[in-house]
């Protein structure tokens, strides 16, 4: 059971790693970042709803008392994370944007300690400090923030929304099916983003083009889109949910962090993005600190109730 969970989590993290690089093909073809987000959410949401309606219809049942929760989940945990991340990758390398998003476990630690008033192990704070120091190295703060300031802000906001996703996943019980939550979350996010994405104005002919991001390989846009929806969204989420059921939070988070490495590798292979020495070193520190903080949070709670509050969730945005 454990090895199966590790395998699922490993494959899930590498599936997720393709989302940013594939989105760059849509953006290069002429779609705005918010339009790329909308097409991803709409395609994946409709596909998941259709599959679950046939395979597991009970997963789509939403308790009336949970409607506000589902609404907030769609707006913040799905639409917020995805739209901010997709805009960030237009101003930053994919690997850097992912590192900023993976500051989320540190934000969860801060929320649990100062808002939920849960006492944590010292390692949680050490991990948070290490992650912040690593982030400073990534952006080369001593050089006056050499990376795009707006891109950095957007990446951190995506991390904050991702932290909200983790915290929200702590608050629902057996009355909500995780697969149903993901499906409705994606579909709901697509509905929420309609006024911003204006799908009737999307240049749909772009999906018939073949493009190459600057310095990257040439791919058909439709192929990149289908890969992003099927592999980097639907399959990635399904594998991730099943992995979480087989693993502890700490182990699952460790494997899920491979998405940062995978995203950087895929971005290098497909869109020609490379990271410098400081970005690699700082990135390792960010991951180490975030994982240390998350592991400590998972093991520091003195009671079952506190443990429920403190344990981070390892499924992704």
mmCIF file of C-alpha atoms in Angstrom:
data_model
loop_
_atom_site.group_PDB
_atom_site.id
_atom_site.type_symbol
_atom_site.label_atom_id
_atom_site.label_comp_id
_atom_site.label_asym_id
_atom_site.label_seq_id
_atom_site.Cartn_x
_atom_site.Cartn_y
_atom_site.Cartn_z
ATOM 1 C CA UNK A 1 0.000 0.000 0.000
ATOM 2 C CA UNK A 2 2.773 2.441 0.986
ATOM 3 C CA UNK A 3 4.885 1.776 -2.107
ATOM 4 C CA UNK A 4 1.815 2.149 -4.300
ATOM 5 C CA UNK A 5 1.123 5.529 -2.684
ATOM 6 C CA UNK A 6 4.712 6.654 -3.228
ATOM 7 C CA UNK A 7 4.503 5.648 -6.873
ATOM 8 C CA UNK A 8 1.225 7.506 -7.368
ATOM 9 C CA UNK A 9 2.555 10.646 -5.658
ATOM 10 C CA UNK A 10 5.748 10.550 -7.732
ATOM 11 C CA UNK A 11 3.880 10.259 -11.032
ATOM 12 C CA UNK A 12 1.351 12.899 -9.941
ATOM 13 C CA UNK A 13 4.076 15.445 -9.152
ATOM 14 C CA UNK A 14 5.671 14.978 -12.573
ATOM 15 C CA UNK A 15 2.281 15.248 -14.287
ATOM 16 C CA UNK A 16 1.675 18.562 -12.528
ATOM 17 C CA UNK A 17 5.125 19.737 -13.636
ATOM 18 C CA UNK A 18 3.898 20.073 -17.234
ATOM 19 C CA UNK A 19 1.186 22.664 -16.467
ATOM 20 C CA UNK A 20 3.364 25.784 -16.594
ATOM 21 C CA UNK A 21 5.456 24.865 -19.658
ATOM 22 C CA UNK A 22 2.391 23.756 -21.632
ATOM 23 C CA UNK A 23 0.583 26.964 -20.718
ATOM 24 C CA UNK A 24 3.459 28.909 -22.252
ATOM 25 C CA UNK A 25 2.587 27.409 -25.640
ATOM 26 C CA UNK A 26 -0.978 28.700 -25.356
ATOM 27 C CA UNK A 27 0.267 32.122 -24.306
ATOM 28 C CA UNK A 28 2.824 32.198 -27.127
ATOM 29 C CA UNK A 29 0.018 31.367 -29.584
ATOM 30 C CA UNK A 30 -1.850 34.510 -28.553
ATOM 31 C CA UNK A 31 -3.984 33.581 -25.532
ATOM 32 C CA UNK A 32 -3.837 35.867 -22.520
ATOM 33 C CA UNK A 33 -2.836 34.115 -19.257
ATOM 34 C CA UNK A 34 -6.391 34.368 -17.907
ATOM 35 C CA UNK A 35 -7.694 32.818 -21.152
ATOM 36 C CA UNK A 36 -5.231 29.942 -20.811
ATOM 37 C CA UNK A 37 -6.395 29.423 -17.220
ATOM 38 C CA UNK A 38 -10.034 29.414 -18.301
ATOM 39 C CA UNK A 39 -9.526 26.871 -21.077
ATOM 40 C CA UNK A 40 -7.645 24.608 -18.663
ATOM 41 C CA UNK A 41 -10.267 24.825 -15.904
ATOM 42 C CA UNK A 42 -13.224 24.511 -18.277
ATOM 43 C CA UNK A 43 -11.756 21.549 -20.151
ATOM 44 C CA UNK A 44 -10.623 19.654 -17.054
ATOM 45 C CA UNK A 45 -13.781 20.484 -15.072
ATOM 46 C CA UNK A 46 -16.158 19.322 -17.789
ATOM 47 C CA UNK A 47 -14.129 16.168 -18.370
ATOM 48 C CA UNK A 48 -14.025 15.264 -14.681
ATOM 49 C CA UNK A 49 -17.730 15.981 -14.222
ATOM 50 C CA UNK A 50 -18.568 13.757 -17.196
ATOM 51 C CA UNK A 51 -16.340 10.902 -16.019
ATOM 52 C CA UNK A 52 -17.593 11.043 -12.427
ATOM 53 C CA UNK A 53 -21.214 11.239 -13.583
ATOM 54 C CA UNK A 54 -20.700 7.852 -15.237
ATOM 55 C CA UNK A 55 -18.197 6.157 -12.911
ATOM 56 C CA UNK A 56 -18.950 7.620 -9.476
ATOM 57 C CA UNK A 57 -22.055 9.855 -9.499
ATOM 58 C CA UNK A 58 -22.299 9.946 -5.709
ATOM 59 C CA UNK A 59 -19.032 11.916 -5.656
ATOM 60 C CA UNK A 60 -20.840 14.863 -7.259
ATOM 61 C CA UNK A 61 -23.396 15.264 -4.488
ATOM 62 C CA UNK A 62 -22.921 18.541 -2.612
ATOM 63 C CA UNK A 63 -24.488 18.864 0.869
ATOM 64 C CA UNK A 64 -26.490 22.100 0.987
ATOM 65 C CA UNK A 65 -24.563 23.240 4.065
ATOM 66 C CA UNK A 66 -21.326 22.943 2.055
ATOM 67 C CA UNK A 67 -22.336 25.220 -0.843
ATOM 68 C CA UNK A 68 -20.508 28.301 0.563
ATOM 69 C CA UNK A 69 -17.427 26.158 1.116
ATOM 70 C CA UNK A 70 -17.514 24.889 -2.478
ATOM 71 C CA UNK A 71 -17.926 28.469 -3.720
ATOM 72 C CA UNK A 72 -14.932 29.764 -1.766
ATOM 73 C CA UNK A 73 -12.927 26.725 -2.830
ATOM 74 C CA UNK A 74 -13.600 27.451 -6.505
ATOM 75 C CA UNK A 75 -12.747 31.157 -6.183
ATOM 76 C CA UNK A 76 -9.611 31.015 -4.038
ATOM 77 C CA UNK A 77 -8.217 27.495 -4.077
ATOM 78 C CA UNK A 78 -8.654 26.904 -7.813
ATOM 79 C CA UNK A 79 -9.275 30.152 -9.741
ATOM 80 C CA UNK A 80 -6.964 32.231 -7.535
ATOM 81 C CA UNK A 81 -4.055 29.806 -7.566
ATOM 82 C CA UNK A 82 -4.229 29.045 -11.271
ATOM 83 C CA UNK A 83 -4.783 32.580 -12.585
ATOM 84 C CA UNK A 84 -2.059 34.144 -10.440
ATOM 85 C CA UNK A 85 0.407 31.367 -11.291
ATOM 86 C CA UNK A 86 -0.286 31.579 -15.036
ATOM 87 C CA UNK A 87 0.221 35.344 -15.007
ATOM 88 C CA UNK A 88 3.394 34.943 -12.940
ATOM 89 C CA UNK A 89 4.991 32.593 -15.491
ATOM 90 C CA UNK A 90 4.682 35.307 -18.137
ATOM 91 C CA UNK A 91 7.072 37.429 -16.056
ATOM 92 C CA UNK A 92 9.204 34.773 -14.360
ATOM 93 C CA UNK A 93 10.782 31.428 -15.262
ATOM 94 C CA UNK A 94 8.473 28.504 -14.487
ATOM 95 C CA UNK A 95 10.870 27.138 -11.848
ATOM 96 C CA UNK A 96 10.928 30.438 -9.941
ATOM 97 C CA UNK A 97 7.130 30.796 -10.071
ATOM 98 C CA UNK A 98 6.775 27.267 -8.670
ATOM 99 C CA UNK A 99 9.240 28.033 -5.871
ATOM 100 C CA UNK A 100 7.206 31.078 -4.896
ATOM 101 C CA UNK A 101 4.032 28.993 -4.917
ATOM 102 C CA UNK A 102 5.726 26.374 -2.741
ATOM 103 C CA UNK A 103 6.160 28.989 -0.021
ATOM 104 C CA UNK A 104 2.588 27.938 0.804
ATOM 105 C CA UNK A 105 3.617 25.419 3.527
ATOM 106 C CA UNK A 106 5.492 28.215 5.322
ATOM 107 C CA UNK A 107 2.379 30.406 5.111
ATOM 108 C CA UNK A 108 0.340 27.522 6.520
ATOM 109 C CA UNK A 109 2.767 27.295 9.456
ATOM 110 C CA UNK A 110 2.311 31.019 10.163
ATOM 111 C CA UNK A 111 -1.485 30.732 9.944
ATOM 112 C CA UNK A 112 -1.639 27.681 12.214
ATOM 113 C CA UNK A 113 0.590 29.325 14.826
ATOM 114 C CA UNK A 114 -0.738 32.889 14.906
ATOM 115 C CA UNK A 115 -4.379 32.489 13.839
ATOM 116 C CA UNK A 116 -5.285 29.013 15.074
ATOM 117 C CA UNK A 117 -2.995 29.438 18.116
ATOM 118 C CA UNK A 118 -1.508 25.939 17.767
ATOM 119 C CA UNK A 119 1.945 25.516 19.327
ATOM 120 C CA UNK A 120 4.424 23.995 16.896
ATOM 121 C CA UNK A 121 7.798 22.311 17.151
ATOM 122 C CA UNK A 122 10.888 24.499 16.842
ATOM 123 C CA UNK A 123 11.695 22.794 13.543
ATOM 124 C CA UNK A 124 8.619 24.426 11.998
ATOM 125 C CA UNK A 125 10.027 27.906 12.630
ATOM 126 C CA UNK A 126 13.519 26.904 11.564
ATOM 127 C CA UNK A 127 12.077 25.562 8.336
ATOM 128 C CA UNK A 128 10.188 28.803 7.737
ATOM 129 C CA UNK A 129 13.342 30.887 8.243
ATOM 130 C CA UNK A 130 15.367 28.603 5.958
ATOM 131 C CA UNK A 131 12.697 28.890 3.245
ATOM 132 C CA UNK A 132 12.655 32.696 3.468
ATOM 133 C CA UNK A 133 16.464 32.834 3.291
ATOM 134 C CA UNK A 134 16.357 30.515 0.287
ATOM 135 C CA UNK A 135 13.799 32.763 -1.387
ATOM 136 C CA UNK A 136 16.094 35.742 -0.812
ATOM 137 C CA UNK A 137 18.890 33.864 -2.590
ATOM 138 C CA UNK A 138 16.579 32.913 -5.458
ATOM 139 C CA UNK A 139 15.681 36.550 -6.139
ATOM 140 C CA UNK A 140 19.264 37.705 -5.387
ATOM 141 C CA UNK A 141 17.983 40.284 -2.909
ATOM 142 C CA UNK A 142 21.498 41.734 -2.448
ATOM 143 C CA UNK A 143 21.340 42.845 -6.084
ATOM 144 C CA UNK A 144 18.168 44.837 -5.507
ATOM 145 C CA UNK A 145 15.646 42.179 -6.564
ATOM 146 C CA UNK A 146 16.881 41.392 -10.059
ATOM 147 C CA UNK A 147 13.737 39.445 -10.934
ATOM 148 C CA UNK A 148 10.505 41.121 -12.025
ATOM 149 C CA UNK A 149 8.877 42.644 -8.924
ATOM 150 C CA UNK A 150 5.303 42.228 -10.214
ATOM 151 C CA UNK A 151 6.031 38.608 -11.106
ATOM 152 C CA UNK A 152 7.391 37.988 -7.603
ATOM 153 C CA UNK A 153 4.285 39.504 -6.031
ATOM 154 C CA UNK A 154 1.978 37.435 -8.235
ATOM 155 C CA UNK A 155 3.918 34.258 -7.400
ATOM 156 C CA UNK A 156 3.662 34.935 -3.669
ATOM 157 C CA UNK A 157 -0.067 35.681 -3.985
ATOM 158 C CA UNK A 158 -0.451 32.342 -5.783
ATOM 159 C CA UNK A 159 1.348 30.782 -2.819
ATOM 160 C CA UNK A 160 -1.077 32.485 -0.423
ATOM 161 C CA UNK A 161 -4.056 31.098 -2.351
ATOM 162 C CA UNK A 162 -2.367 27.688 -2.371
ATOM 163 C CA UNK A 163 -1.986 27.944 1.417
ATOM 164 C CA UNK A 164 -5.700 28.674 1.584
ATOM 165 C CA UNK A 165 -6.268 25.513 -0.450
ATOM 166 C CA UNK A 166 -4.319 23.472 2.110
ATOM 167 C CA UNK A 167 -6.189 25.030 5.022
ATOM 168 C CA UNK A 168 -9.575 24.499 3.380
ATOM 169 C CA UNK A 169 -8.748 20.856 2.796
ATOM 170 C CA UNK A 170 -8.328 20.542 6.568
ATOM 171 C CA UNK A 171 -11.918 21.616 7.167
ATOM 172 C CA UNK A 172 -14.102 19.096 5.335
ATOM 173 C CA UNK A 173 -14.992 15.608 6.407
ATOM 174 C CA UNK A 174 -16.463 12.433 4.970
ATOM 175 C CA UNK A 175 -19.543 14.254 3.665
ATOM 176 C CA UNK A 176 -17.434 15.655 0.787
ATOM 177 C CA UNK A 177 -15.792 13.428 -1.817
ATOM 178 C CA UNK A 178 -12.331 14.829 -2.763
ATOM 179 C CA UNK A 179 -12.817 13.973 -6.444
ATOM 180 C CA UNK A 180 -16.183 15.697 -6.494
ATOM 181 C CA UNK A 181 -14.679 18.726 -4.769
ATOM 182 C CA UNK A 182 -11.950 18.936 -7.413
ATOM 183 C CA UNK A 183 -14.415 18.542 -10.293
ATOM 184 C CA UNK A 184 -16.853 21.156 -8.992
ATOM 185 C CA UNK A 185 -13.947 23.400 -7.981
ATOM 186 C CA UNK A 186 -12.577 23.428 -11.531
ATOM 187 C CA UNK A 187 -15.977 23.894 -13.130
ATOM 188 C CA UNK A 188 -16.858 26.599 -10.617
ATOM 189 C CA UNK A 189 -13.548 28.363 -11.237
ATOM 190 C CA UNK A 190 -14.293 28.395 -14.967
ATOM 191 C CA UNK A 191 -17.680 30.003 -14.273
ATOM 192 C CA UNK A 192 -16.145 32.594 -11.926
ATOM 193 C CA UNK A 193 -13.500 33.527 -14.503
ATOM 194 C CA UNK A 194 -15.935 34.004 -17.407
ATOM 195 C CA UNK A 195 -16.216 37.817 -16.975
ATOM 196 C CA UNK A 196 -12.409 38.093 -16.906
ATOM 197 C CA UNK A 197 -11.506 35.510 -19.553
ATOM 198 C CA UNK A 198 -14.361 36.462 -21.923
ATOM 199 C CA UNK A 199 -14.286 33.078 -23.704
ATOM 200 C CA UNK A 200 -16.266 34.492 -26.636
ATOM 201 C CA UNK A 201 -13.204 36.674 -27.398
ATOM 202 C CA UNK A 202 -10.611 33.891 -27.070
ATOM 203 C CA UNK A 203 -8.680 33.459 -30.350
ATOM 204 C CA UNK A 204 -9.767 29.836 -30.830
ATOM 205 C CA UNK A 205 -7.892 29.631 -34.142
ATOM 206 C CA UNK A 206 -4.708 29.686 -32.041
ATOM 207 C CA UNK A 207 -5.350 26.026 -31.219
ATOM 208 C CA UNK A 208 -4.720 25.144 -34.855
ATOM 209 C CA UNK A 209 -1.265 26.767 -34.821
ATOM 210 C CA UNK A 210 2.169 25.323 -34.176
ATOM 211 C CA UNK A 211 4.401 27.560 -32.079
ATOM 212 C CA UNK A 212 7.693 27.683 -30.227
ATOM 213 C CA UNK A 213 8.222 29.869 -27.151
ATOM 214 C CA UNK A 214 11.398 31.936 -27.364
ATOM 215 C CA UNK A 215 14.266 29.479 -27.129
ATOM 216 C CA UNK A 216 11.914 26.503 -26.920
ATOM 217 C CA UNK A 217 10.825 23.554 -29.019
ATOM 218 C CA UNK A 218 8.053 23.696 -31.614
ATOM 219 C CA UNK A 219 4.781 21.991 -30.666
ATOM 220 C CA UNK A 220 1.171 22.111 -31.907
ATOM 221 C CA UNK A 221 -0.883 24.277 -29.561
ATOM 222 C CA UNK A 222 -3.774 21.792 -29.485
ATOM 223 C CA UNK A 223 -1.393 19.031 -28.436
ATOM 224 C CA UNK A 224 0.032 21.204 -25.641
ATOM 225 C CA UNK A 225 -3.501 22.040 -24.477
ATOM 226 C CA UNK A 226 -4.705 18.440 -24.446
ATOM 227 C CA UNK A 227 -1.580 17.379 -22.550
ATOM 228 C CA UNK A 228 -2.148 20.166 -20.017
ATOM 229 C CA UNK A 229 -5.788 19.175 -19.463
ATOM 230 C CA UNK A 230 -5.465 15.380 -19.500
ATOM 231 C CA UNK A 231 -2.027 14.824 -17.966
ATOM 232 C CA UNK A 232 -1.187 17.971 -15.985
ATOM 233 C CA UNK A 233 -4.685 18.420 -14.561
ATOM 234 C CA UNK A 234 -7.102 15.477 -14.628
ATOM 235 C CA UNK A 235 -4.659 12.573 -14.230
ATOM 236 C CA UNK A 236 -2.405 14.591 -11.912
ATOM 237 C CA UNK A 237 -5.279 15.393 -9.547
ATOM 238 C CA UNK A 238 -6.713 11.866 -9.570
ATOM 239 C CA UNK A 239 -3.319 10.293 -8.850
ATOM 240 C CA UNK A 240 -2.619 12.904 -6.186
ATOM 241 C CA UNK A 241 -5.887 12.278 -4.351
ATOM 242 C CA UNK A 242 -5.325 8.521 -4.329
ATOM 243 C CA UNK A 243 -1.728 8.997 -3.184
ATOM 244 C CA UNK A 244 -2.826 11.076 -0.188
ATOM 245 C CA UNK A 245 -5.122 8.263 0.935
ATOM 246 C CA UNK A 246 -2.133 5.919 1.115
ATOM 247 C CA UNK A 247 0.530 8.199 2.600
ATOM 248 C CA UNK A 248 1.093 10.357 5.646
ATOM 249 C CA UNK A 249 0.979 14.109 5.096
ATOM 250 C CA UNK A 250 4.733 14.546 5.616
ATOM 251 C CA UNK A 251 5.725 11.788 3.174
ATOM 252 C CA UNK A 252 3.200 12.924 0.592
ATOM 253 C CA UNK A 253 4.446 16.522 0.808
ATOM 254 C CA UNK A 254 8.038 15.398 0.317
ATOM 255 C CA UNK A 255 7.169 13.560 -2.895
ATOM 256 C CA UNK A 256 4.839 16.333 -4.100
ATOM 257 C CA UNK A 257 7.709 18.838 -3.870
ATOM 258 C CA UNK A 258 9.285 17.078 -6.844
ATOM 259 C CA UNK A 259 6.938 19.203 -8.943
ATOM 260 C CA UNK A 260 9.317 22.140 -8.486
ATOM 261 C CA UNK A 261 12.224 20.102 -9.829
ATOM 262 C CA UNK A 262 10.052 18.557 -12.524
ATOM 263 C CA UNK A 263 8.709 21.939 -13.595
ATOM 264 C CA UNK A 264 12.225 23.338 -13.941
ATOM 265 C CA UNK A 265 13.360 20.274 -15.925
ATOM 266 C CA UNK A 266 10.358 20.332 -18.264
ATOM 267 C CA UNK A 267 10.731 24.103 -18.745
ATOM 268 C CA UNK A 268 14.397 23.596 -19.665
ATOM 269 C CA UNK A 269 13.609 20.750 -22.070
ATOM 270 C CA UNK A 270 10.624 22.333 -23.812
ATOM 271 C CA UNK A 271 10.764 26.124 -23.504
ATOM 272 C CA UNK A 272 14.496 26.671 -23.060
ATOM 273 C CA UNK A 273 14.376 28.179 -19.562
ATOM 274 C CA UNK A 274 17.424 27.748 -17.353
ATOM 275 C CA UNK A 275 18.151 28.595 -13.720
ATOM 276 C CA UNK A 276 21.372 30.125 -12.463
ATOM 277 C CA UNK A 277 23.534 28.853 -9.616
ATOM 278 C CA UNK A 278 21.850 31.123 -7.058
ATOM 279 C CA UNK A 279 18.383 30.037 -8.204
ATOM 280 C CA UNK A 280 19.295 26.361 -7.865
ATOM 281 C CA UNK A 281 20.928 26.820 -4.441
ATOM 282 C CA UNK A 282 18.132 29.038 -3.179
ATOM 283 C CA UNK A 283 15.529 26.680 -4.580
ATOM 284 C CA UNK A 284 16.985 23.759 -2.650
ATOM 285 C CA UNK A 285 16.868 25.852 0.527
ATOM 286 C CA UNK A 286 13.247 26.878 -0.131
ATOM 287 C CA UNK A 287 12.222 23.249 -0.606
ATOM 288 C CA UNK A 288 14.204 22.060 2.413
ATOM 289 C CA UNK A 289 12.757 24.751 4.644
ATOM 290 C CA UNK A 290 9.191 24.240 3.439
ATOM 291 C CA UNK A 291 9.396 20.480 3.913
ATOM 292 C CA UNK A 292 10.989 20.844 7.358
ATOM 293 C CA UNK A 293 8.247 23.249 8.400
ATOM 294 C CA UNK A 294 5.498 21.047 7.003
ATOM 295 C CA UNK A 295 6.898 17.861 8.563
ATOM 296 C CA UNK A 296 7.238 19.557 11.930
ATOM 297 C CA UNK A 297 3.681 20.889 11.674
ATOM 298 C CA UNK A 298 2.386 17.408 10.977
ATOM 299 C CA UNK A 299 4.072 15.905 14.029
ATOM 300 C CA UNK A 300 3.852 18.684 16.605
ATOM 301 C CA UNK A 301 0.196 18.648 17.631
ATOM 302 C CA UNK A 302 -0.395 17.557 21.244
ATOM 303 C CA UNK A 303 -3.974 16.369 20.710
ATOM 304 C CA UNK A 304 -6.060 14.875 17.916
ATOM 305 C CA UNK A 305 -8.039 18.089 17.544
ATOM 306 C CA UNK A 306 -4.894 20.165 17.264
ATOM 307 C CA UNK A 307 -3.398 17.648 14.907
ATOM 308 C CA UNK A 308 -6.336 18.105 12.578
ATOM 309 C CA UNK A 309 -5.643 21.844 12.554
ATOM 310 C CA UNK A 310 -1.906 21.559 12.158
ATOM 311 C CA UNK A 311 -1.511 18.794 9.620
ATOM 312 C CA UNK A 312 -0.973 20.160 6.114
ATOM 313 C CA UNK A 313 -2.664 18.568 3.160
ATOM 314 C CA UNK A 314 -0.506 17.232 0.365
ATOM 315 C CA UNK A 315 -2.867 17.422 -2.539
ATOM 316 C CA UNK A 316 -2.166 20.334 -4.827
ATOM 317 C CA UNK A 317 -3.946 23.393 -6.146
#
